[in-house]
Coordinates of C-alpha atoms in Angstrom, one line a residue:
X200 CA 106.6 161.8 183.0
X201 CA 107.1 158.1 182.4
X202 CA 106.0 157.4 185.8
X203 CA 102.5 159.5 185.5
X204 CA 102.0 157.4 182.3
X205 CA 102.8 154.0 183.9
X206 CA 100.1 155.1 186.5
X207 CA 97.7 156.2 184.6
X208 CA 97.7 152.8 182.8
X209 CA 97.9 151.1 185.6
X210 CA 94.8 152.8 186.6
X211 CA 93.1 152.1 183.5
X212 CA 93.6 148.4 183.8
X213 CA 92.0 148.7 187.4
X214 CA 89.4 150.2 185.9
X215 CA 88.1 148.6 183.7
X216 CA 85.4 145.0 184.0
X217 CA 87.1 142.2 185.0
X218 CA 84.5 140.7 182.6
X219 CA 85.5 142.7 179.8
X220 CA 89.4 141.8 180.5
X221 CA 88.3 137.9 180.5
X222 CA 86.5 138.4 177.1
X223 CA 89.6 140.6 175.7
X224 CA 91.9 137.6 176.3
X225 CA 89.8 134.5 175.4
X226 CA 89.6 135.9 172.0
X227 CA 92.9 136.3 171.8
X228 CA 93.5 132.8 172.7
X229 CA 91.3 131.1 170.3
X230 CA 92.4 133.5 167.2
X231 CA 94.5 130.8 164.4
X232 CA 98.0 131.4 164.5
X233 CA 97.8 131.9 160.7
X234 CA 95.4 134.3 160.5
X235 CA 97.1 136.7 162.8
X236 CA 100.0 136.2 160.9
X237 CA 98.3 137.2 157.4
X238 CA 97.2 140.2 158.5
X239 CA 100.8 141.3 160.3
X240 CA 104.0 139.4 158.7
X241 CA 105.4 138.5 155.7
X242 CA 106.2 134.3 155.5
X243 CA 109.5 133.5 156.4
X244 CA 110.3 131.7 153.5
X245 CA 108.9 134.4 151.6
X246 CA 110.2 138.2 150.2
X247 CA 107.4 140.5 150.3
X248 CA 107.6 143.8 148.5
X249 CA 104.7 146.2 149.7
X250 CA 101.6 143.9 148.0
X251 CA 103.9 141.5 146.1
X252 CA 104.8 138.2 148.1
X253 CA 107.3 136.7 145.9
X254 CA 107.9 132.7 147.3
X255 CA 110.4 131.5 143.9
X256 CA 112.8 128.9 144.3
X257 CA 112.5 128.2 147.4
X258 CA 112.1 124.2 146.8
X259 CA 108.7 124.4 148.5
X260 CA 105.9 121.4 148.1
X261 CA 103.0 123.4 149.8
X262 CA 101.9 126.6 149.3
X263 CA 103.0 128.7 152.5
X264 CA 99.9 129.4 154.8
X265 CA 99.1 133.0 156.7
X266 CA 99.6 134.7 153.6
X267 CA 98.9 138.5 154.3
X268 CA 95.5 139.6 153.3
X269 CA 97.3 142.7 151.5
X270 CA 98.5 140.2 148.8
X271 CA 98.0 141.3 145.2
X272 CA 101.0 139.4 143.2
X273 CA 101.8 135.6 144.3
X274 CA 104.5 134.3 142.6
X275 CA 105.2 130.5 143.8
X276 CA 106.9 129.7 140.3
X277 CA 109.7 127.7 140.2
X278 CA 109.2 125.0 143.4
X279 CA 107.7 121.6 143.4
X280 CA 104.1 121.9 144.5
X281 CA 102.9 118.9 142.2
X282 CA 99.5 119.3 143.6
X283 CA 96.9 122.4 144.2
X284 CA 94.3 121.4 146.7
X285 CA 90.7 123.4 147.8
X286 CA 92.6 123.8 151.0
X287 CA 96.3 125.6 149.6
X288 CA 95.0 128.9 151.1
X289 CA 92.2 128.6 154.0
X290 CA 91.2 132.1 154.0
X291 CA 89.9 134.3 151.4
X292 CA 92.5 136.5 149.6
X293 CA 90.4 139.5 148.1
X294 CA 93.2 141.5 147.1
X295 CA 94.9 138.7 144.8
X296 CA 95.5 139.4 141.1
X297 CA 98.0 137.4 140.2
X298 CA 98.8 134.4 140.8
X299 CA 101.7 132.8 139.8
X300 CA 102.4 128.4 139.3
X301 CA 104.7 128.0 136.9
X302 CA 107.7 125.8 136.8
X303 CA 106.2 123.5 139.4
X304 CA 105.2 120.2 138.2
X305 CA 102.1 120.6 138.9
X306 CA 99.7 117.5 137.3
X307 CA 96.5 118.0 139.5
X308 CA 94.0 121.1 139.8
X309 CA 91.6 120.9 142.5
X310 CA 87.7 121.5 141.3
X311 CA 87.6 123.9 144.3
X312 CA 91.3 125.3 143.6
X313 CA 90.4 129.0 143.2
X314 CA 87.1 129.3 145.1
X315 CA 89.0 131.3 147.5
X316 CA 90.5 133.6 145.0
X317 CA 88.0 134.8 142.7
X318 CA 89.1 137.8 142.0
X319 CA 92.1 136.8 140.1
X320 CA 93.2 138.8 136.5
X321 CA 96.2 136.1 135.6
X322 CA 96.9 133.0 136.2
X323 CA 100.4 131.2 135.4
X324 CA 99.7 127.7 135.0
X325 CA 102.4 127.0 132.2
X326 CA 105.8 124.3 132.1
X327 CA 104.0 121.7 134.5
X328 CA 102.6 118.6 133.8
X329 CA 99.1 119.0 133.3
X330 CA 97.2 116.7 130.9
X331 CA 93.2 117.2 130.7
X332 CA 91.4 120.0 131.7
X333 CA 87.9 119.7 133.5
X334 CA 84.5 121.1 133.0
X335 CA 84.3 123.4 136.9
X336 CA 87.9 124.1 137.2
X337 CA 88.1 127.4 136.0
X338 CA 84.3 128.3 136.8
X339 CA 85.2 130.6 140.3
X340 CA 87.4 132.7 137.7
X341 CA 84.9 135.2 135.8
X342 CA 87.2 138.0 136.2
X343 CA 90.3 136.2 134.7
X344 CA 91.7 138.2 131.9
X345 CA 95.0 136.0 131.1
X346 CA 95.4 132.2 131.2
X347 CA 99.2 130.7 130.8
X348 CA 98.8 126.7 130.2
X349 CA 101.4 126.6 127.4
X350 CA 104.6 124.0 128.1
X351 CA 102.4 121.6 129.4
X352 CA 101.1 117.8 128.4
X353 CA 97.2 118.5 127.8
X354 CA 95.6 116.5 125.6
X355 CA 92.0 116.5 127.0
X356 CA 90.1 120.1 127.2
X357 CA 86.1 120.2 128.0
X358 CA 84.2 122.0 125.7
X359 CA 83.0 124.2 128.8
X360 CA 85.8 124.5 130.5
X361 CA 86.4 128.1 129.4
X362 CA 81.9 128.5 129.3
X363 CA 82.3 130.9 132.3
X364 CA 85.6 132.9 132.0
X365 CA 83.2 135.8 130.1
X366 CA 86.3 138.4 130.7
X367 CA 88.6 136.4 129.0
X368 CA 91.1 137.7 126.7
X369 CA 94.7 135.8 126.2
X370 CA 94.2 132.4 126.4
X371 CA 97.8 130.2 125.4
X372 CA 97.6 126.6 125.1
X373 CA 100.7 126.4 122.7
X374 CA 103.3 123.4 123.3
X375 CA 101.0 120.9 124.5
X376 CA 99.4 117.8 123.3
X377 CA 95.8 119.1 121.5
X378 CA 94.3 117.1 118.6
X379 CA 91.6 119.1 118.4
X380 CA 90.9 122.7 117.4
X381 CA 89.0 124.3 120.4
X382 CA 86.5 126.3 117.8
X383 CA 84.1 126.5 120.3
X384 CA 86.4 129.4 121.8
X385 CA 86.1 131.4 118.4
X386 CA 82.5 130.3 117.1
X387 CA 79.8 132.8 116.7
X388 CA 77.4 132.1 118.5
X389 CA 79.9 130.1 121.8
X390 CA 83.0 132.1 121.7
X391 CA 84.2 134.5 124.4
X392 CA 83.1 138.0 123.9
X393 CA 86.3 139.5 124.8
X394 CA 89.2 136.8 123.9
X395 CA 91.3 138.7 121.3
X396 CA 94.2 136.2 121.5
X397 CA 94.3 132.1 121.1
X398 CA 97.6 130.1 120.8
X399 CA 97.5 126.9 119.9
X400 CA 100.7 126.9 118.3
X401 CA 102.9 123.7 118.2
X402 CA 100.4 121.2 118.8
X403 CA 99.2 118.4 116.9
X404 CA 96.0 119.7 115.2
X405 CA 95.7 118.2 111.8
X406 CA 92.3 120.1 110.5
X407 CA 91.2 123.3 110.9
X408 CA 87.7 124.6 110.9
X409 CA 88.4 126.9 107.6
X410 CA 85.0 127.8 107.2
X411 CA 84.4 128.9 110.4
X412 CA 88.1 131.1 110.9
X413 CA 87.1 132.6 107.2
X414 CA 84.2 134.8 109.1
X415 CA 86.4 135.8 112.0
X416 CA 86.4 139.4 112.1
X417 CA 90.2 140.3 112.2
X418 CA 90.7 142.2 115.4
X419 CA 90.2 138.0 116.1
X420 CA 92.2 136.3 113.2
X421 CA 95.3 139.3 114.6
X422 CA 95.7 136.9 117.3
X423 CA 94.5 133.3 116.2
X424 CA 98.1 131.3 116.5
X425 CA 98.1 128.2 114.9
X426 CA 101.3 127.5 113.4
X427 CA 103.7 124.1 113.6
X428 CA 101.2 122.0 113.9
X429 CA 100.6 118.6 111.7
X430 CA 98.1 120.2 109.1
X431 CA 97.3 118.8 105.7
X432 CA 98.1 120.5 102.6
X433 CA 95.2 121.7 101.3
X434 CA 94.5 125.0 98.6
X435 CA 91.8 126.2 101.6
X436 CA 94.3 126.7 103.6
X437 CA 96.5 128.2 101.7
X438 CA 93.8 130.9 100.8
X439 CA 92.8 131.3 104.3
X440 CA 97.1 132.4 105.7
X441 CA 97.5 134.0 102.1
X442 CA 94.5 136.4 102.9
X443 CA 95.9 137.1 106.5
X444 CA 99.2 137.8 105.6
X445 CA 97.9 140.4 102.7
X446 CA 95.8 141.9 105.4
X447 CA 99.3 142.2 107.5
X448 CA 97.5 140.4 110.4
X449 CA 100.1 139.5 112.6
X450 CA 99.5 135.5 113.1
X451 CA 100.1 135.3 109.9
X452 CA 103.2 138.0 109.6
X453 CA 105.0 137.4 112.8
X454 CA 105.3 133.5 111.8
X455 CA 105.5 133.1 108.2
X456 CA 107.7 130.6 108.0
X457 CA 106.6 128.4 110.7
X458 CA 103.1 127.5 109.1
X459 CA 103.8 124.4 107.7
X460 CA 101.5 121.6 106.6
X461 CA 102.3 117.6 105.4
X462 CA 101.3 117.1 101.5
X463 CA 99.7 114.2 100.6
X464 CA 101.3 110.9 99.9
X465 CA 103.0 108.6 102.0
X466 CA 106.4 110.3 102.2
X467 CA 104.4 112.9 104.7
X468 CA 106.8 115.6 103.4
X469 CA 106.4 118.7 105.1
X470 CA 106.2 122.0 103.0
X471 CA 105.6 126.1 103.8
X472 CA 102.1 126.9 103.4
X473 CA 102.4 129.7 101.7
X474 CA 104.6 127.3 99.1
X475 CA 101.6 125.5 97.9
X476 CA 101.2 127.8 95.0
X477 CA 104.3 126.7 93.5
X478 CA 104.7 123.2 92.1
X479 CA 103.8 121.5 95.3
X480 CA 99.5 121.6 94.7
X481 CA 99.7 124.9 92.2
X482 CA 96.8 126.6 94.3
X483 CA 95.6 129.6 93.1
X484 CA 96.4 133.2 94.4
X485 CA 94.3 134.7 96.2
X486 CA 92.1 137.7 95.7
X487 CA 89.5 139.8 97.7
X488 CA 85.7 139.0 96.8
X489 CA 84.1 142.2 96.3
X490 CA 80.7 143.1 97.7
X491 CA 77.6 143.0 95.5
X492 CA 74.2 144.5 95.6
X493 CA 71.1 145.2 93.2
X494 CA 69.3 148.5 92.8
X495 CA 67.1 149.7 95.7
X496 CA 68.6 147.3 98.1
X497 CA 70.1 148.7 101.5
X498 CA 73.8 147.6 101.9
X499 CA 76.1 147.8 105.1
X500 CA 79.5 147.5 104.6
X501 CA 81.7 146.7 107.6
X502 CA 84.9 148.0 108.4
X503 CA 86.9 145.0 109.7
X504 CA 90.2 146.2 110.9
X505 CA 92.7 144.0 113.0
X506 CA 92.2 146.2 116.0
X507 CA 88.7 146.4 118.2
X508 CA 86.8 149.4 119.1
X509 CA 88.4 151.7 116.9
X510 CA 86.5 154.7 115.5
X511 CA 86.1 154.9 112.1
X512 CA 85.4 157.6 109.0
X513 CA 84.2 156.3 105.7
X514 CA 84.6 158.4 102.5
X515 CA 82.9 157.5 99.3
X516 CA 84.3 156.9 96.3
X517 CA 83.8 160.2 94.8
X518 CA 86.4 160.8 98.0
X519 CA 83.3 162.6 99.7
X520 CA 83.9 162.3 104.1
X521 CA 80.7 160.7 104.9
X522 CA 79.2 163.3 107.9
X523 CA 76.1 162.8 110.3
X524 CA 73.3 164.8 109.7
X525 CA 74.3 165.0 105.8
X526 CA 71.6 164.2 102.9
X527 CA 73.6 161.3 102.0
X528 CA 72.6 158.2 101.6
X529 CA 75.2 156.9 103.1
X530 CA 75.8 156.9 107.0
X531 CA 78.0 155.6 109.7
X532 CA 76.5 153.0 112.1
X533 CA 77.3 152.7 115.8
X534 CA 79.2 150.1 115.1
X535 CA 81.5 151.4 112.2
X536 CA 79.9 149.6 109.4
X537 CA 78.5 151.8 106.9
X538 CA 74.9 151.7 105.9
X539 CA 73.9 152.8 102.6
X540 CA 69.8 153.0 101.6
X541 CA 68.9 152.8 98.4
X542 CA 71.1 151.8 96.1
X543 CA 72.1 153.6 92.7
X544 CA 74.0 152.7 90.0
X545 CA 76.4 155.6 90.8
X546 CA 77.2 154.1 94.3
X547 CA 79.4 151.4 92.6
X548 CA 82.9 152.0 93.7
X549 CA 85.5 152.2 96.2
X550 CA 84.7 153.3 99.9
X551 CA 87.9 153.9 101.8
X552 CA 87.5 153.2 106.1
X553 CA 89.9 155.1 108.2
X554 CA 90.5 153.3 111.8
X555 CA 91.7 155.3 114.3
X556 CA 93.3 154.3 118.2
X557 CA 95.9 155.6 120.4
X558 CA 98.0 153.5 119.1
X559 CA 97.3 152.7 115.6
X560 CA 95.8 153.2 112.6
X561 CA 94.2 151.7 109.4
X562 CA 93.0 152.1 106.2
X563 CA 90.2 149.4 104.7
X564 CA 89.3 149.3 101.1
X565 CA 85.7 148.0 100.6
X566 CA 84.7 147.0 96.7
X567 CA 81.3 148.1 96.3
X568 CA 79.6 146.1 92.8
X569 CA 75.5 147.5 91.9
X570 CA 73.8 145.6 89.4
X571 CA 71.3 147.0 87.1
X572 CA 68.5 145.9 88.2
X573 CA 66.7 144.9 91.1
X574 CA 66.7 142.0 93.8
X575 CA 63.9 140.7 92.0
X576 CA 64.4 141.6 88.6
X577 CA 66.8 139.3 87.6
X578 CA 64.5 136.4 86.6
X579 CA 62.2 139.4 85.3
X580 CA 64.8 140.3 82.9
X581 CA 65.9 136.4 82.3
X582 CA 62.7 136.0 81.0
X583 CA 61.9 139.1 78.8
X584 CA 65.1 137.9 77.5
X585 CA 63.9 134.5 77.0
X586 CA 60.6 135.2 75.2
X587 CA 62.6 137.6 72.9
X588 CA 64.8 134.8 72.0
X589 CA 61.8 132.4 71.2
X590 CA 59.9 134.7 69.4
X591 CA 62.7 135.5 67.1
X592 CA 63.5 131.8 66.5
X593 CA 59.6 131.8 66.1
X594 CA 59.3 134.4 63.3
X595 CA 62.7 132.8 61.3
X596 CA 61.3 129.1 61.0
X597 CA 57.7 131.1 59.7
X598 CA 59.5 133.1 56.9
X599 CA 61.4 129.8 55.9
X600 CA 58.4 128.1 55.8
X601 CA 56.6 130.7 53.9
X602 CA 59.3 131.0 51.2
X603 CA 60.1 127.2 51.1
X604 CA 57.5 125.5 51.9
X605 CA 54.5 127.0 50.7
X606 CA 53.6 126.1 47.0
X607 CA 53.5 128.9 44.3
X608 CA 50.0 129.9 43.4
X609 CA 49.5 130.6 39.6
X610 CA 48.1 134.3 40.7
X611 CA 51.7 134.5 42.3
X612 CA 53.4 133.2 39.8
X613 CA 56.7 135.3 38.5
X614 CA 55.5 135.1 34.6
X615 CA 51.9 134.6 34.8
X616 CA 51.6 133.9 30.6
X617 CA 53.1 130.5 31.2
X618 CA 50.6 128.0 29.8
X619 CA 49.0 126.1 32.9
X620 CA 50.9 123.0 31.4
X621 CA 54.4 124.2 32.2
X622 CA 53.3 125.0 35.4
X623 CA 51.7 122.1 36.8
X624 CA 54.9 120.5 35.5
X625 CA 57.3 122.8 37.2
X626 CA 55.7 122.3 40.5
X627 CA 55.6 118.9 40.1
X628 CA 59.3 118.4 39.9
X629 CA 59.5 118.7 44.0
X630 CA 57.5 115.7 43.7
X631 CA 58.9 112.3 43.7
X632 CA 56.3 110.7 44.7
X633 CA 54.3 108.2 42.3
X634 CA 50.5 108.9 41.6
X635 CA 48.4 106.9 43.3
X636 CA 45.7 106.5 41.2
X637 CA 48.3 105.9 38.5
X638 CA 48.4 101.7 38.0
X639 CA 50.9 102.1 35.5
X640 CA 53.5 103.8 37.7
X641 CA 52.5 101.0 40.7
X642 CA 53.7 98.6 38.5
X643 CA 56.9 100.3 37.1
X644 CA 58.1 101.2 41.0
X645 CA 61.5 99.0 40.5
X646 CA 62.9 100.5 37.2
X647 CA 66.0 102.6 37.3
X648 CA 65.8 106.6 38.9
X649 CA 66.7 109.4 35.9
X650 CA 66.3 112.9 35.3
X651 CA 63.8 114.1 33.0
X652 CA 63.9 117.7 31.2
X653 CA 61.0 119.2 32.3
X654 CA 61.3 120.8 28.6
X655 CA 61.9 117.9 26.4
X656 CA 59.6 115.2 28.1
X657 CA 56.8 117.5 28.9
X658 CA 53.4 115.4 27.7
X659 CA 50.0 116.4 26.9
X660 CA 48.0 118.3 29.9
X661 CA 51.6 119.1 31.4
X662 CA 51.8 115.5 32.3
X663 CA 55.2 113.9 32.0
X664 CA 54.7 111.0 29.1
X665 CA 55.8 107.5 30.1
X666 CA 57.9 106.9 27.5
X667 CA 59.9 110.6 26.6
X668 CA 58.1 111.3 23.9
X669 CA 56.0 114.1 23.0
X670 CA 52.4 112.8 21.4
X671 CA 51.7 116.0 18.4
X672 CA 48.3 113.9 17.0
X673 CA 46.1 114.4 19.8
X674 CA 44.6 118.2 18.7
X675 CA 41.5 116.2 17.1
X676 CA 40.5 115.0 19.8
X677 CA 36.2 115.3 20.5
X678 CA 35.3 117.2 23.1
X679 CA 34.1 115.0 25.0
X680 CA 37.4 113.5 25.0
X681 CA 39.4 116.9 26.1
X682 CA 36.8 117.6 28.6
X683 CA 38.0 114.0 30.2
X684 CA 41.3 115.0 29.5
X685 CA 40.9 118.3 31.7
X686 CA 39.6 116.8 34.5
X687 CA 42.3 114.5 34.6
X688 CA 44.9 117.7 34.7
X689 CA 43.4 119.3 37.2
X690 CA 43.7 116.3 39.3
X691 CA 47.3 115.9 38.5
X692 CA 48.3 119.3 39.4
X693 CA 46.6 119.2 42.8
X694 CA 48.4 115.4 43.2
X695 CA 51.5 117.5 42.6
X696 CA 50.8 120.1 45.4
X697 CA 50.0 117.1 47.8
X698 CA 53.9 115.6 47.2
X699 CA 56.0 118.4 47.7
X700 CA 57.3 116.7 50.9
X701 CA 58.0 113.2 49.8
X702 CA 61.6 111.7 49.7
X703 CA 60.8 108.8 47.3
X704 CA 63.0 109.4 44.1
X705 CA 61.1 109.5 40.8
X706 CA 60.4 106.5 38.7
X707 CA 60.6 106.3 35.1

């Protein structure tokens, strides 16, 4: 049998072109050695367990080359490859997921690095001795999910080196030499869509962007790390890790005690944030801001649990489930949030939001405030208010000046049988002002102020007489005389109208 076979090769080979066996050979020949072996062997300084290719500790300072194409998990940690060049793997490794550089020394990074390896999902980058962190590095890596650069010396980071890493989720840059909070990576409008976890623990940030990490939603604050690191003591702060932690995010749980921050003064004492509402700055505690709205308006109300792409239930706060294709005027967005049109007096409340996942759940409590009025009927109502006011201050300062101010009429008098005398005296006791047709007064305006009984002194005509007395021989008077002496009453009693408002004191 064996020697049919070796014939019937052997009359194969005679067979076939001697042009085709010259071909067969010359490609053969000019095939790279490491190609060949990438596709066939494992490197010898290498273990290789079905697609894993596992080069540790093996005191290497190049990356092995004729890698096998079947590659999925690299791990080159642990060696002393201090530099990664365009050229550390010549051919294309499709197949490569993980790659794996930690533990190497490693202080340069190659623009061109990982053009070969695009299809990488983590990368291990972290305990070398990297220190700035260019714009293109990372740009061949859109389908990187996890980035390791923690335990390393960076102080420099472009704001775009992350621009194009769009599938980006874990990103650690903890134990390194940062300044500067990278709140482009969690703005917004320039954050990565899908990073759900930033460390940037232990480095030496000193401000934080509290108005921006205030909006987060908290499926992001869950996995914002920013604790030891050189903050200043402020209140904001506090309010900000005080909220989180009554939320039971878990930056804020997990490392309680290691958010620390350097109170003012030049002793640069170093306290527990969540101490400053003790005797170190007395900040206030914090509570929830409820949501507000006016009659008519439409409101949405998000459900912000610490998990993303839950679904969620809302119930109102009559405990009704809200339900599609209800009459309600309440119903569930796409998104979770929870639209209600037209609002009522009667939707003030609680609404309770029920997360749901595999693996966890939650509960959110949303305050729901309505105000009595509409959007744009506040400064409607200020100012019906308003001209109520002023018309009552209006009608007061009339009936004052109608009782006190207004002089008494002889038809309105109380006891209309008083002689005109005693009335054109009693009305001219408001009056201290001197006649002015009176000479005799002019010239007495520097004598001493007194009282005069309007009783006693009372003169002829109802005139007040000069000197207190009371003149009893003028009733023969002609008539000529008394009609003189009329007109000259008159006069007076009209003089006395004209002075109720005078302040000069009367002069006798």
């Amino acid at each position: 049998m064996l020697q049919r076979s070796s014939r019937k090769g052997e009359s194969l080979m005679e067979t076939l072109p001697r042009w085709a066996l010259l071909l067969f050979l010359s490609v053969a020949l000019l095939r790279p050695p490491e190609a060949a072996g990438s596709t066939l062997n494992c490197h010898k300084m290498c273990i290789c367990a079905s697609n894993i290719v596992s080069c540790s500790k093996m005191n290497l300072t190049t990356i092995p080359i004729g890698l096998p194409h079947y590659t999925s998990v690299l791990d080159l940690s642990y060696n002393e490859i201090v530099r990664l060049r365009a050229e550390w793997t010549p051919v294309k490794l499709p197949n490569l997921h993980n790659l794996l550089l930690s533990h190497n020394g490693l202080h340069f990074l190659s623009s061109e690095a990982f053009t070969n390896v695009k299809h990488l999902r983590y990368l291990d980058l972290s305990s070398n001795n990297l220190k700035m962190l260019d714009e293109f590095v990372f740009e061949p890596l859109v389908n990187l999910e996890v980035l390791l650069l923690y335990n390393n010396q960076i102080s420099q980071i472009d704001r775009s080196a992350f621009t194009t890493m769009i599938n980006l989720q874990k990103l650690y840059l903890s134990q390194n030499q940062i300044s500067r909070f990278p709140v482009e990576l969690v703005k917004e409008k320039s954050r990565l869509e899908k990073l759900s976890l930033l460390d940037v623990s232990s480095n030496k940030i000193k401000v934080l962007s509290i108005d921006e990490l205030q909006i987060l939603p908290a499926w992001l604050k869950n996995g914002l790390y920013f604790h030891n690191n050189p903050l200043l003591c402020h209140c904001d702060l506090y309010t900000l890790l005080s909220h989180w932690y009554i939320r039971k995010l878990n930056s804020a749980i997990d490392f309680k005690d290691d958010y620390t921050c350097i109170l003012p003064g030049p002793q640069k004492i170093r306290v527990g944030v969540f101490e400053l509402s003790g005797e170190s700055m007395n900040c206030s505690t914090f509570k929830e801001v409820d949501e507000e709205a006016f009659l008519e308006q439409t409101m949405i109300l998000g459900c912000d649990t610490k998990h993303r792409d839950m679904s969620k239930t809302w119930t109102t706060p009559s405990n009704v489930l809200v339900t599609p294709g209800s009459n309600q005027t309440a119903k569930v967005l796409p998104d979770g949030s929870l639209q209600i049109s037209s609002v009522k007096s009667e939707d003030s409340g609680t609404y309770t939001c029920f997360g749901m996942s595999e693996s966890f759940n939650e509960t959110v409590y949303v305050v729901l405030k309505v105000y009595n009025f509409t959007m744009h009927g506040s400064g409607e109502a200020f100012n019906t208010a308003y001209t109520t006011l002023i018309g009552c201050l209006a009608s007061v300062v009339l009936v004052f000046m109608y009782l006190y101010l207004t002089p008494c009429r002889c038809f309105c008098c109380p006891n209309k049988n008083k002689d005109r005398g005693d009335d054109s005296i009693h009305s001219s006791m408001l009056s201290v002002t001197p006649t002015h047709e009176d000479p005799a007064l002019k010239a007495d305006i520097n004598r001493r102020v007194g009282f005069i009984d309007s009783k006693d002194s009372q003169g002829q005509n109802g005139k007040l007489n000069p000197n207190g007395d009371e003149d009893d021989d003028d009733d023969d008077l002609d008539a000529e005389a008394g009609s003189l002496m009329k007109g000259k009453r008159k006069k007076s009693v009209a003089e006395s109208i004209s002075s109720v408002f005078s302040d000069t004191p009367m002069v006798v």
